[in-house]
Tab-separated table of N, CA and C in Angstrom:
chain	number	residue	atom	x	y	z
A	301	UNK	N	64.469	92.066	-51.531
A	301	UNK	CA	65.544	92.049	-52.033
A	301	UNK	C	66.687	93.203	-51.691
A	302	UNK	N	67.981	93.180	-51.468
A	302	UNK	CA	68.895	93.647	-50.984
A	302	UNK	C	69.392	94.127	-52.302
A	303	UNK	N	69.363	95.640	-51.909
A	303	UNK	CA	69.622	96.781	-53.837
A	303	UNK	C	71.190	96.924	-53.605
A	304	UNK	N	71.402	96.419	-54.699
A	304	UNK	CA	73.311	96.087	-55.422
A	304	UNK	C	74.114	97.956	-55.190
A	305	UNK	N	75.401	97.982	-54.782
A	305	UNK	CA	75.644	98.915	-54.780
A	305	UNK	C	76.737	98.825	-55.455
A	306	UNK	N	75.932	100.035	-56.472
A	306	UNK	CA	77.162	100.531	-57.842
A	306	UNK	C	78.504	100.951	-57.481
A	307	UNK	N	79.604	100.072	-58.740
A	307	UNK	CA	80.560	99.540	-58.157
A	307	UNK	C	81.402	101.064	-57.981
A	308	UNK	N	80.915	102.693	-58.340
A	308	UNK	CA	80.960	103.430	-58.683
A	308	UNK	C	81.891	104.375	-57.167
A	309	UNK	N	80.410	104.174	-56.228
A	309	UNK	CA	80.053	104.412	-54.896
A	309	UNK	C	81.194	103.458	-53.701
A	310	UNK	N	81.282	102.016	-54.405
A	310	UNK	CA	82.341	100.828	-53.848
A	310	UNK	C	83.171	101.366	-53.971
A	311	UNK	N	83.666	101.786	-54.811
A	311	UNK	CA	85.131	102.086	-55.182
A	311	UNK	C	85.270	103.403	-53.618
A	312	UNK	N	84.453	103.998	-54.216
A	312	UNK	CA	84.872	105.558	-53.993
A	312	UNK	C	84.827	105.652	-51.576
A	313	UNK	N	83.968	105.177	-51.425
A	313	UNK	CA	83.714	104.449	-49.979
A	313	UNK	C	85.168	103.612	-49.622
A	314	UNK	N	85.573	102.682	-50.587
A	314	UNK	CA	86.507	101.723	-50.163
A	314	UNK	C	87.918	102.553	-50.633
A	315	UNK	N	87.396	104.296	-51.133
A	315	UNK	CA	89.440	104.969	-50.900
A	315	UNK	C	89.255	105.153	-49.510
A	316	UNK	N	88.138	105.357	-48.626
A	316	UNK	CA	88.828	106.184	-47.235
A	316	UNK	C	89.141	104.857	-46.500
A	317	UNK	N	89.721	104.149	-47.273
A	317	UNK	CA	90.246	102.571	-45.612
A	317	UNK	C	91.999	102.806	-46.645
A	318	UNK	N	92.769	103.683	-45.690
A	318	UNK	CA	93.960	103.668	-46.109
A	318	UNK	C	94.954	101.392	-46.367
A	319	UNK	N	96.138	101.475	-47.281
A	319	UNK	CA	96.168	100.402	-47.307
A	319	UNK	C	97.351	100.372	-47.345
A	320	UNK	N	97.844	99.364	-47.351
A	320	UNK	CA	100.192	98.897	-47.869
A	320	UNK	C	99.718	99.079	-49.355
A	321	UNK	N	100.907	99.011	-49.618
A	321	UNK	CA	101.206	98.561	-51.204
A	321	UNK	C	102.266	97.444	-51.763
A	322	UNK	N	101.958	96.734	-52.268
A	322	UNK	CA	102.779	95.495	-52.455
A	322	UNK	C	102.907	94.768	-54.331
A	323	UNK	N	103.986	94.918	-54.514
A	323	UNK	CA	104.086	94.367	-55.578
A	323	UNK	C	104.307	92.746	-55.915
A	324	UNK	N	103.050	92.592	-56.348
A	324	UNK	CA	103.120	90.947	-56.395
A	324	UNK	C	103.544	90.018	-57.963
A	325	UNK	N	104.544	88.884	-57.562
A	325	UNK	CA	105.267	88.824	-58.824
A	325	UNK	C	104.214	87.245	-59.165
A	326	UNK	N	105.242	86.458	-59.703
A	326	UNK	CA	105.466	85.051	-60.410
A	326	UNK	C	106.193	84.902	-61.217
A	327	UNK	N	107.116	83.823	-61.332
A	327	UNK	CA	108.671	83.515	-62.335
A	327	UNK	C	107.885	82.646	-62.928
A	328	UNK	N	109.090	82.105	-63.719
A	328	UNK	CA	109.218	80.801	-64.878
A	328	UNK	C	108.166	81.228	-66.125
A	329	UNK	N	107.525	80.303	-66.806
A	329	UNK	CA	106.897	80.931	-67.619
A	329	UNK	C	106.146	81.564	-68.374
A	330	UNK	N	105.171	82.069	-66.969
A	330	UNK	CA	104.035	82.869	-66.781
A	330	UNK	C	105.220	84.371	-65.747
A	331	UNK	N	105.884	84.686	-66.070
A	331	UNK	CA	106.449	85.375	-65.601
A	331	UNK	C	105.988	87.178	-65.107
A	332	UNK	N	105.914	87.171	-64.150
A	332	UNK	CA	104.462	89.290	-64.487
A	332	UNK	C	104.844	89.751	-62.830
A	333	UNK	N	104.786	91.127	-62.558
A	333	UNK	CA	104.057	91.872	-61.647
A	333	UNK	C	103.172	92.916	-61.806
A	334	UNK	N	102.245	92.772	-60.557
A	334	UNK	CA	101.759	93.579	-60.722
A	334	UNK	C	101.745	93.935	-59.544
A	335	UNK	N	101.241	95.593	-58.992
A	335	UNK	CA	100.948	96.136	-58.071
A	335	UNK	C	99.617	95.988	-57.687
A	336	UNK	N	99.432	95.448	-56.629
A	336	UNK	CA	97.364	95.462	-55.467
A	336	UNK	C	98.257	96.021	-54.118
A	337	UNK	N	96.547	96.094	-53.693
A	337	UNK	CA	96.628	96.576	-51.950
A	337	UNK	C	95.366	95.538	-51.877
A	338	UNK	N	94.855	94.531	-51.916
A	338	UNK	CA	93.915	93.665	-51.639
A	338	UNK	C	94.495	92.551	-50.951
A	339	UNK	N	95.417	92.282	-50.281
A	339	UNK	CA	96.623	91.974	-50.316
A	339	UNK	C	96.339	91.954	-47.440
A	340	UNK	N	96.797	90.807	-47.360
A	340	UNK	CA	96.213	90.347	-45.663
A	340	UNK	C	97.639	88.704	-45.229
A	341	UNK	N	97.377	89.450	-44.162
A	341	UNK	CA	98.170	88.027	-42.973
A	341	UNK	C	96.544	87.436	-43.188
A	342	UNK	N	96.602	86.069	-43.176
A	342	UNK	CA	95.406	84.920	-42.899
A	342	UNK	C	95.406	84.363	-41.603
A	343	UNK	N	97.251	83.545	-41.562
A	343	UNK	CA	97.049	83.363	-40.270
A	343	UNK	C	98.768	83.009	-39.987
A	344	UNK	N	98.800	83.221	-38.604
A	344	UNK	CA	100.695	82.817	-38.155
A	344	UNK	C	100.530	81.387	-38.070
A	345	UNK	N	100.024	80.267	-37.950
A	345	UNK	CA	100.374	78.599	-37.920
A	345	UNK	C	99.129	77.810	-38.277
A	346	UNK	N	99.120	77.672	-39.926
A	346	UNK	CA	100.449	77.932	-40.103
A	346	UNK	C	100.406	78.886	-41.031
A	347	UNK	N	101.599	79.692	-41.470
A	347	UNK	CA	101.492	80.852	-41.653
A	347	UNK	C	100.747	80.963	-43.349
A	348	UNK	N	99.694	82.184	-42.984
A	348	UNK	CA	98.793	82.117	-44.272
A	348	UNK	C	99.124	83.507	-44.882
A	349	UNK	N	98.834	83.974	-46.851
A	349	UNK	CA	98.545	85.602	-46.790
A	349	UNK	C	97.572	85.099	-47.331
A	350	UNK	N	96.923	86.149	-48.274
A	350	UNK	CA	96.213	86.418	-49.694
A	350	UNK	C	96.523	87.260	-50.167
A	351	UNK	N	95.199	87.376	-51.364
A	351	UNK	CA	95.765	88.658	-52.373
A	351	UNK	C	94.642	88.120	-53.133
A	352	UNK	N	94.097	89.514	-53.453
A	352	UNK	CA	92.623	89.129	-54.296
A	352	UNK	C	93.171	89.856	-55.402
A	353	UNK	N	92.839	89.193	-56.629
A	353	UNK	CA	93.468	89.981	-58.322
A	353	UNK	C	91.887	88.812	-58.909
A	354	UNK	N	91.953	90.778	-60.217
A	354	UNK	CA	90.305	90.037	-60.574
A	354	UNK	C	91.081	89.161	-61.533
A	355	UNK	N	90.454	89.133	-62.522
A	355	UNK	CA	89.627	87.912	-62.848
A	355	UNK	C	90.219	87.671	-64.489
A	356	UNK	N	90.155	89.207	-64.509
A	356	UNK	CA	90.481	90.025	-65.837
A	356	UNK	C	91.971	90.423	-66.666
A	357	UNK	N	92.873	90.204	-64.749
A	357	UNK	CA	94.002	90.613	-64.666
A	357	UNK	C	95.030	89.376	-65.842
A	358	UNK	N	96.286	89.856	-66.420
A	358	UNK	CA	97.031	88.522	-66.079
A	358	UNK	C	98.166	87.519	-65.144
A	359	UNK	N	97.901	88.852	-64.576
A	359	UNK	CA	98.231	87.738	-62.980
A	359	UNK	C	97.880	86.774	-62.368
A	360	UNK	N	96.007	86.607	-62.837
A	360	UNK	CA	95.277	86.259	-62.717
A	360	UNK	C	95.669	84.651	-63.247
A	361	UNK	N	96.055	84.598	-64.625
A	361	UNK	CA	96.680	83.347	-65.120
A	361	UNK	C	97.878	83.235	-64.904
A	362	UNK	N	98.750	83.734	-64.674
A	362	UNK	CA	100.130	83.692	-63.728
A	362	UNK	C	100.455	82.967	-63.088
A	363	UNK	N	99.574	83.558	-61.031
A	363	UNK	CA	99.251	82.320	-60.457
A	363	UNK	C	98.382	81.393	-60.242
A	364	UNK	N	97.365	81.006	-61.127
A	364	UNK	CA	96.879	79.936	-61.399
A	364	UNK	C	97.298	78.718	-62.341
A	365	UNK	N	98.542	79.672	-63.209
A	365	UNK	CA	99.704	78.559	-63.719
A	365	UNK	C	100.247	78.332	-63.151
A	366	UNK	N	101.260	78.930	-62.556
A	366	UNK	CA	102.345	78.495	-62.106
A	366	UNK	C	102.301	78.116	-60.708
A	367	UNK	N	101.393	78.680	-59.811
A	367	UNK	CA	101.189	77.949	-58.465
A	367	UNK	C	101.834	78.374	-57.072
A	368	UNK	N	103.305	79.433	-57.539
A	368	UNK	CA	103.912	80.198	-56.653
A	368	UNK	C	104.433	81.425	-57.127
A	369	UNK	N	104.116	82.715	-56.335
A	369	UNK	CA	104.046	83.694	-56.394
A	369	UNK	C	105.039	84.390	-55.238
A	370	UNK	N	105.793	85.372	-55.289
A	370	UNK	CA	106.309	86.533	-54.433
A	370	UNK	C	105.390	87.615	-54.323
A	371	UNK	N	106.303	88.101	-52.965
A	371	UNK	CA	104.966	89.480	-52.780
A	371	UNK	C	106.165	90.230	-52.060
A	372	UNK	N	106.211	91.826	-52.544
A	372	UNK	CA	107.111	93.235	-52.950
A	372	UNK	C	106.678	94.168	-51.929
A	373	UNK	N	107.084	94.288	-50.271
A	373	UNK	CA	105.860	95.503	-49.527
A	373	UNK	C	107.111	96.281	-50.028
A	374	UNK	N	105.714	97.521	-50.490
A	374	UNK	CA	107.114	98.577	-51.047
A	374	UNK	C	106.630	100.196	-49.675
A	375	UNK	N	108.211	100.282	-50.265
A	375	UNK	CA	108.726	100.751	-48.563
A	375	UNK	C	108.629	102.560	-50.111
A	376	UNK	N	108.254	103.741	-48.990
A	376	UNK	CA	107.640	105.150	-48.977
A	376	UNK	C	108.825	105.852	-50.455
A	377	UNK	N	109.518	105.569	-50.629
A	377	UNK	CA	110.446	105.881	-52.096
A	377	UNK	C	110.051	104.961	-53.263
A	378	UNK	N	109.115	104.517	-52.898
A	378	UNK	CA	109.057	103.152	-54.076
A	378	UNK	C	107.824	103.381	-54.609
A	379	UNK	N	107.008	104.274	-54.892
A	379	UNK	CA	105.860	104.744	-55.596
A	379	UNK	C	106.439	104.710	-57.263
A	380	UNK	N	107.202	105.475	-57.688
A	380	UNK	CA	107.473	104.880	-59.002
A	380	UNK	C	107.493	103.501	-59.074
A	381	UNK	N	108.203	102.775	-58.930
A	381	UNK	CA	107.275	101.273	-58.772
A	381	UNK	C	106.415	100.717	-59.224
A	382	UNK	N	105.479	101.290	-58.139
A	382	UNK	CA	104.302	101.183	-57.930
A	382	UNK	C	103.708	101.281	-58.784
A	383	UNK	N	103.858	102.809	-59.275
A	383	UNK	CA	102.868	102.880	-59.977
A	383	UNK	C	103.783	102.412	-61.545
A	384	UNK	N	104.712	102.128	-62.226
A	384	UNK	CA	105.599	101.182	-62.787
A	384	UNK	C	104.938	100.104	-63.319
A	385	UNK	N	104.556	99.033	-61.715
A	385	UNK	CA	103.879	97.865	-62.454
A	385	UNK	C	102.096	98.265	-62.207
A	386	UNK	N	101.685	98.755	-61.541
A	386	UNK	CA	100.025	99.076	-62.101
A	386	UNK	C	100.061	100.123	-63.384
A	387	UNK	N	100.254	99.786	-64.187
A	387	UNK	CA	100.500	100.515	-65.785
A	387	UNK	C	100.278	99.757	-66.886
A	388	UNK	N	99.198	99.995	-67.519
A	388	UNK	CA	98.248	98.366	-67.718
A	388	UNK	C	98.824	98.882	-69.642
A	389	UNK	N	100.152	99.525	-69.795
A	389	UNK	CA	100.456	99.991	-70.935
A	389	UNK	C	102.093	99.540	-70.711
A	390	UNK	N	102.798	98.387	-69.690
A	390	UNK	CA	103.694	98.532	-69.692
A	390	UNK	C	104.572	97.187	-69.927
A	391	UNK	N	105.552	97.322	-70.822
A	391	UNK	CA	106.296	95.714	-71.509
A	391	UNK	C	104.961	94.177	-70.798
A	392	UNK	N	104.898	93.493	-70.745
A	392	UNK	CA	104.528	92.150	-70.820
A	392	UNK	C	105.133	91.095	-70.252
A	393	UNK	N	105.445	90.345	-69.709
A	393	UNK	CA	106.199	88.358	-70.132
A	393	UNK	C	107.620	89.775	-69.124
A	394	UNK	N	109.173	88.701	-69.795
A	394	UNK	CA	110.289	89.153	-69.066
A	394	UNK	C	110.259	90.659	-69.063
A	395	UNK	N	109.939	90.835	-70.547
A	395	UNK	CA	110.333	92.728	-70.971
A	395	UNK	C	109.795	93.580	-68.994
A	396	UNK	N	109.037	92.816	-68.538
A	396	UNK	CA	108.486	94.802	-67.818
A	396	UNK	C	110.018	93.879	-67.052
A	397	UNK	N	110.379	93.831	-66.671
A	397	UNK	CA	111.610	93.365	-65.231
A	397	UNK	C	112.812	94.144	-65.980
A	398	UNK	N	112.688	94.585	-67.044
A	398	UNK	CA	114.451	94.842	-67.903
A	398	UNK	C	114.535	95.336	-67.406
A	399	UNK	N	113.929	97.082	-66.360
A	399	UNK	CA	114.329	98.279	-66.086
A	399	UNK	C	114.643	98.008	-64.390
A	400	UNK	N	113.746	97.094	-64.405
A	400	UNK	CA	113.797	96.902	-62.825
A	400	UNK	C	115.141	96.365	-61.395
A	401	UNK	N	114.988	96.501	-60.984
A	401	UNK	CA	116.751	95.557	-59.829
A	401	UNK	C	115.569	94.916	-59.622
A	402	UNK	N	115.482	93.425	-59.258
A	402	UNK	CA	115.457	92.703	-58.579
A	402	UNK	C	116.512	91.509	-59.021
A	403	UNK	N	115.847	90.379	-57.582
A	403	UNK	CA	116.810	89.091	-58.221
A	403	UNK	C	115.349	87.928	-57.799
A	404	UNK	N	115.805	86.995	-58.621
A	404	UNK	CA	114.685	85.464	-58.005
A	404	UNK	C	114.851	85.297	-56.882
A	405	UNK	N	113.405	84.745	-56.379
A	405	UNK	CA	113.114	83.990	-55.158
A	405	UNK	C	114.102	82.758	-54.884
A	406	UNK	N	114.495	82.384	-53.936
A	406	UNK	CA	115.410	81.628	-53.669
A	406	UNK	C	114.396	80.181	-53.718
A	407	UNK	N	113.216	80.349	-53.107
A	407	UNK	CA	111.862	79.458	-52.893
A	407	UNK	C	110.755	79.441	-54.449
A	408	UNK	N	110.749	79.974	-55.470
A	408	UNK	CA	109.715	80.610	-55.787
A	408	UNK	C	110.303	80.898	-57.551
A	409	UNK	N	111.191	81.104	-58.157
A	409	UNK	CA	111.657	81.595	-59.041
A	409	UNK	C	111.441	82.679	-59.477
A	410	UNK	N	110.073	83.661	-58.474
A	410	UNK	CA	110.070	85.121	-58.880
A	410	UNK	C	110.684	86.368	-58.479
A	411	UNK	N	110.449	87.164	-59.359
A	411	UNK	CA	110.909	88.288	-59.053
A	411	UNK	C	110.824	89.251	-57.448
A	412	UNK	N	111.368	89.021	-56.500
A	412	UNK	CA	111.735	89.843	-55.089
A	412	UNK	C	112.437	91.399	-56.015
A	413	UNK	N	112.088	92.044	-55.470
A	413	UNK	CA	112.157	93.446	-56.020
A	413	UNK	C	113.030	94.799	-54.519
A	414	UNK	N	114.292	94.550	-55.342
A	414	UNK	CA	115.060	95.594	-54.541
A	414	UNK	C	114.687	96.988	-53.905
A	415	UNK	N	114.924	96.660	-53.067
A	415	UNK	CA	114.708	98.277	-51.922
A	415	UNK	C	113.368	98.061	-50.944
A	416	UNK	N	112.271	96.741	-51.121
A	416	UNK	CA	111.380	96.724	-50.612
A	416	UNK	C	111.553	96.724	-49.204
A	417	UNK	N	110.136	96.661	-48.186
A	417	UNK	CA	110.653	96.798	-47.087
A	417	UNK	C	110.738	94.973	-46.753
A	418	UNK	N	110.223	94.749	-47.197
A	418	UNK	CA	110.000	93.098	-46.629
A	418	UNK	C	109.389	92.071	-47.940
A	419	UNK	N	109.782	90.871	-48.094
A	419	UNK	CA	109.428	89.703	-49.316
A	419	UNK	C	108.387	89.025	-48.429
A	420	UNK	N	108.259	87.977	-49.418
A	420	UNK	CA	107.313	87.493	-49.272
A	420	UNK	C	107.317	85.930	-50.203
A	421	UNK	N	107.832	84.489	-49.971
A	421	UNK	CA	107.393	84.225	-51.082
A	421	UNK	C	106.601	82.653	-50.532
A	422	UNK	N	106.092	82.570	-51.521
A	422	UNK	CA	104.589	81.961	-51.060
A	422	UNK	C	103.773	80.725	-52.481
A	423	UNK	N	103.207	79.232	-51.909
A	423	UNK	CA	103.346	79.051	-52.810
A	423	UNK	C	101.181	78.214	-52.388
A	424	UNK	N	100.341	78.211	-53.570
A	424	UNK	CA	99.484	78.072	-53.742
A	424	UNK	C	99.022	77.217	-53.117
A	425	UNK	N	97.552	77.588	-52.206
A	425	UNK	CA	97.232	76.463	-51.360
A	425	UNK	C	95.587	76.073	-51.541
A	426	UNK	N	95.197	77.700	-51.832
A	426	UNK	CA	93.993	77.846	-51.829
A	426	UNK	C	93.422	79.006	-52.884
A	427	UNK	N	91.954	78.590	-53.999
A	427	UNK	CA	91.613	80.042	-54.415
A	427	UNK	C	90.174	79.662	-54.578
A	428	UNK	N	89.810	80.913	-54.653
A	428	UNK	CA	88.241	81.283	-53.694
A	428	UNK	C	87.917	81.699	-55.078
A	429	UNK	N	86.751	82.251	-56.321
A	429	UNK	CA	86.453	82.404	-56.302
A	429	UNK	C	84.934	83.471	-56.308
A	430	UNK	N	85.423	84.913	-55.831
A	430	UNK	CA	84.631	85.615	-55.232
A	430	UNK	C	83.934	87.153	-55.927
A	431	UNK	N	82.848	87.409	-56.308
A	431	UNK	CA	82.949	88.237	-57.420
A	431	UNK	C	83.225	88.236	-58.338
A	432	UNK	N	84.189	89.548	-59.047
A	432	UNK	CA	84.716	89.338	-60.325
A	432	UNK	C	86.962	89.556	-59.943
A	433	UNK	N	86.968	88.369	-58.881
A	433	UNK	CA	88.178	88.472	-58.190
A	433	UNK	C	88.117	87.179	-57.603
A	434	UNK	N	89.359	86.836	-57.959
A	434	UNK	CA	89.849	85.253	-56.954
A	434	UNK	C	90.837	85.875	-55.746
A	435	UNK	N	90.371	85.328	-54.797
A	435	UNK	CA	91.556	85.378	-53.418
A	435	UNK	C	91.855	83.690	-53.128
A	436	UNK	N	93.712	84.328	-53.672
A	436	UNK	CA	94.170	83.546	-53.719
A	436	UNK	C	94.935	83.846	-52.175
A	437	UNK	N	95.325	81.707	-51.967
A	437	UNK	CA	95.768	81.941	-50.319
A	437	UNK	C	96.918	81.332	-50.524
A	438	UNK	N	97.702	81.448	-49.873
A	438	UNK	CA	99.395	81.429	-50.482
A	438	UNK	C	100.032	80.933	-48.822
A	439	UNK	N	100.553	79.845	-49.080
A	439	UNK	CA	101.253	78.717	-47.082
A	439	UNK	C	102.682	79.927	-48.048
A	440	UNK	N	103.726	80.975	-46.401
A	440	UNK	CA	104.352	81.354	-47.361
A	440	UNK	C	105.272	80.517	-46.788
A	441	UNK	N	106.336	80.251	-47.701
A	441	UNK	CA	107.417	79.634	-47.803
A	441	UNK	C	109.027	79.783	-47.106
A	442	UNK	N	108.751	81.159	-46.979
A	442	UNK	CA	110.321	82.022	-46.625
A	442	UNK	C	109.842	83.174	-47.108
A	443	UNK	N	110.094	83.990	-45.404
A	443	UNK	CA	109.898	86.302	-45.724
A	443	UNK	C	111.320	86.757	-45.145
A	444	UNK	N	111.364	87.350	-45.358
A	444	UNK	CA	112.591	88.029	-44.920
A	444	UNK	C	112.372	90.574	-45.350
A	445	UNK	N	113.498	90.584	-44.280
A	445	UNK	CA	112.560	91.573	-44.301
A	445	UNK	C	114.127	92.606	-44.294
A	446	UNK	N	113.117	94.182	-45.283
A	446	UNK	CA	114.568	95.328	-45.797
A	446	UNK	C	115.197	96.107	-44.757
A	447	UNK	N	115.883	96.983	-45.050
A	447	UNK	CA	116.003	97.876	-44.089
A	447	UNK	C	115.648	99.170	-44.263
A	448	UNK	N	114.084	99.419	-44.623
A	448	UNK	CA	114.142	100.886	-45.010
A	448	UNK	C	113.161	100.134	-43.950
A	449	UNK	N	112.155	102.147	-43.444
A	449	UNK	CA	111.403	102.081	-42.499
A	449	UNK	C	109.932	102.527	-42.740
A	450	UNK	N	110.329	103.133	-44.131
A	450	UNK	CA	108.505	104.221	-43.830
A	450	UNK	C	107.727	103.377	-44.875
A	451	UNK	N	106.539	103.313	-44.994
A	451	UNK	CA	106.331	102.518	-45.744
A	451	UNK	C	105.391	103.470	-46.642
A	452	UNK	N	105.196	102.778	-48.126
A	452	UNK	CA	104.002	103.269	-48.931
A	452	UNK	C	103.154	102.554	-49.300
A	453	UNK	N	101.306	103.292	-49.094
A	453	UNK	CA	100.239	103.487	-48.462
A	453	UNK	C	99.389	103.956	-49.897
A	454	UNK	N	98.043	103.463	-49.871
A	454	UNK	CA	97.058	103.873	-50.018
A	454	UNK	C	95.708	104.461	-49.861
A	455	UNK	N	95.930	106.001	-50.466
A	455	UNK	CA	94.593	106.320	-49.972
A	455	UNK	C	93.524	107.343	-50.600
A	456	UNK	N	92.517	107.713	-50.404
A	456	UNK	CA	92.093	108.384	-51.209
A	456	UNK	C	92.286	108.442	-52.631
A	457	UNK	N	92.738	107.220	-53.433
A	457	UNK	CA	92.837	107.213	-54.899
A	457	UNK	C	94.637	108.036	-54.900
A	458	UNK	N	95.358	108.421	-53.882
A	458	UNK	CA	96.590	108.614	-54.167
A	458	UNK	C	97.352	108.231	-52.978
A	459	UNK	N	98.876	107.084	-53.497
A	459	UNK	CA	99.702	107.398	-53.258
A	459	UNK	C	100.357	108.195	-52.000
A	460	UNK	N	100.815	107.428	-50.623
A	460	UNK	CA	101.079	108.066	-49.484
A	460	UNK	C	102.295	107.423	-48.535
A	461	UNK	N	102.602	108.241	-47.907
A	461	UNK	CA	104.503	107.627	-46.737
A	461	UNK	C	103.459	107.474	-45.691
A	462	UNK	N	104.045	106.595	-44.926
A	462	UNK	CA	104.031	106.976	-43.491
A	462	UNK	C	105.434	107.269	-43.092
A	463	UNK	N	105.022	108.086	-41.631
A	463	UNK	CA	106.202	108.462	-41.037
A	463	UNK	C	107.249	108.065	-40.266
A	464	UNK	N	108.168	107.601	-39.634
A	464	UNK	CA	108.913	107.403	-38.703
A	464	UNK	C	109.057	108.374	-36.946
């Protein structure tokens, strides 16, 4: 039998892996935003990406219900926005976007956050339960690049910045 790794140990070890920071958003009836770093490109042909969302997160229900979502890739100066969408005490529903500069994605209606380095709009094509998360795979419907150069990273439990 394989010994089980304690969640705290797993979190500590994985904190040593630098990741980019995104805000995942869903529009429509289940409008919601969430900061995440479990995100990756899956395929170029066809264009697919994945994001992992906890079963207990509000976002899990939002993505599962709406089946369309957007990704805003955070720039180095957007740490306050990343912290805001990671805060479980922020308002839910449409009110969470009242103080945020955004526009609805033309393909999904999901909020695209102003000032991001890039944006992707996706249609949910697959969902796989794995442990306490679901792996959502989306077909990219549209993508665009912003004007920023430096990215926001998460490493060792802290936000960091790339430098060009």
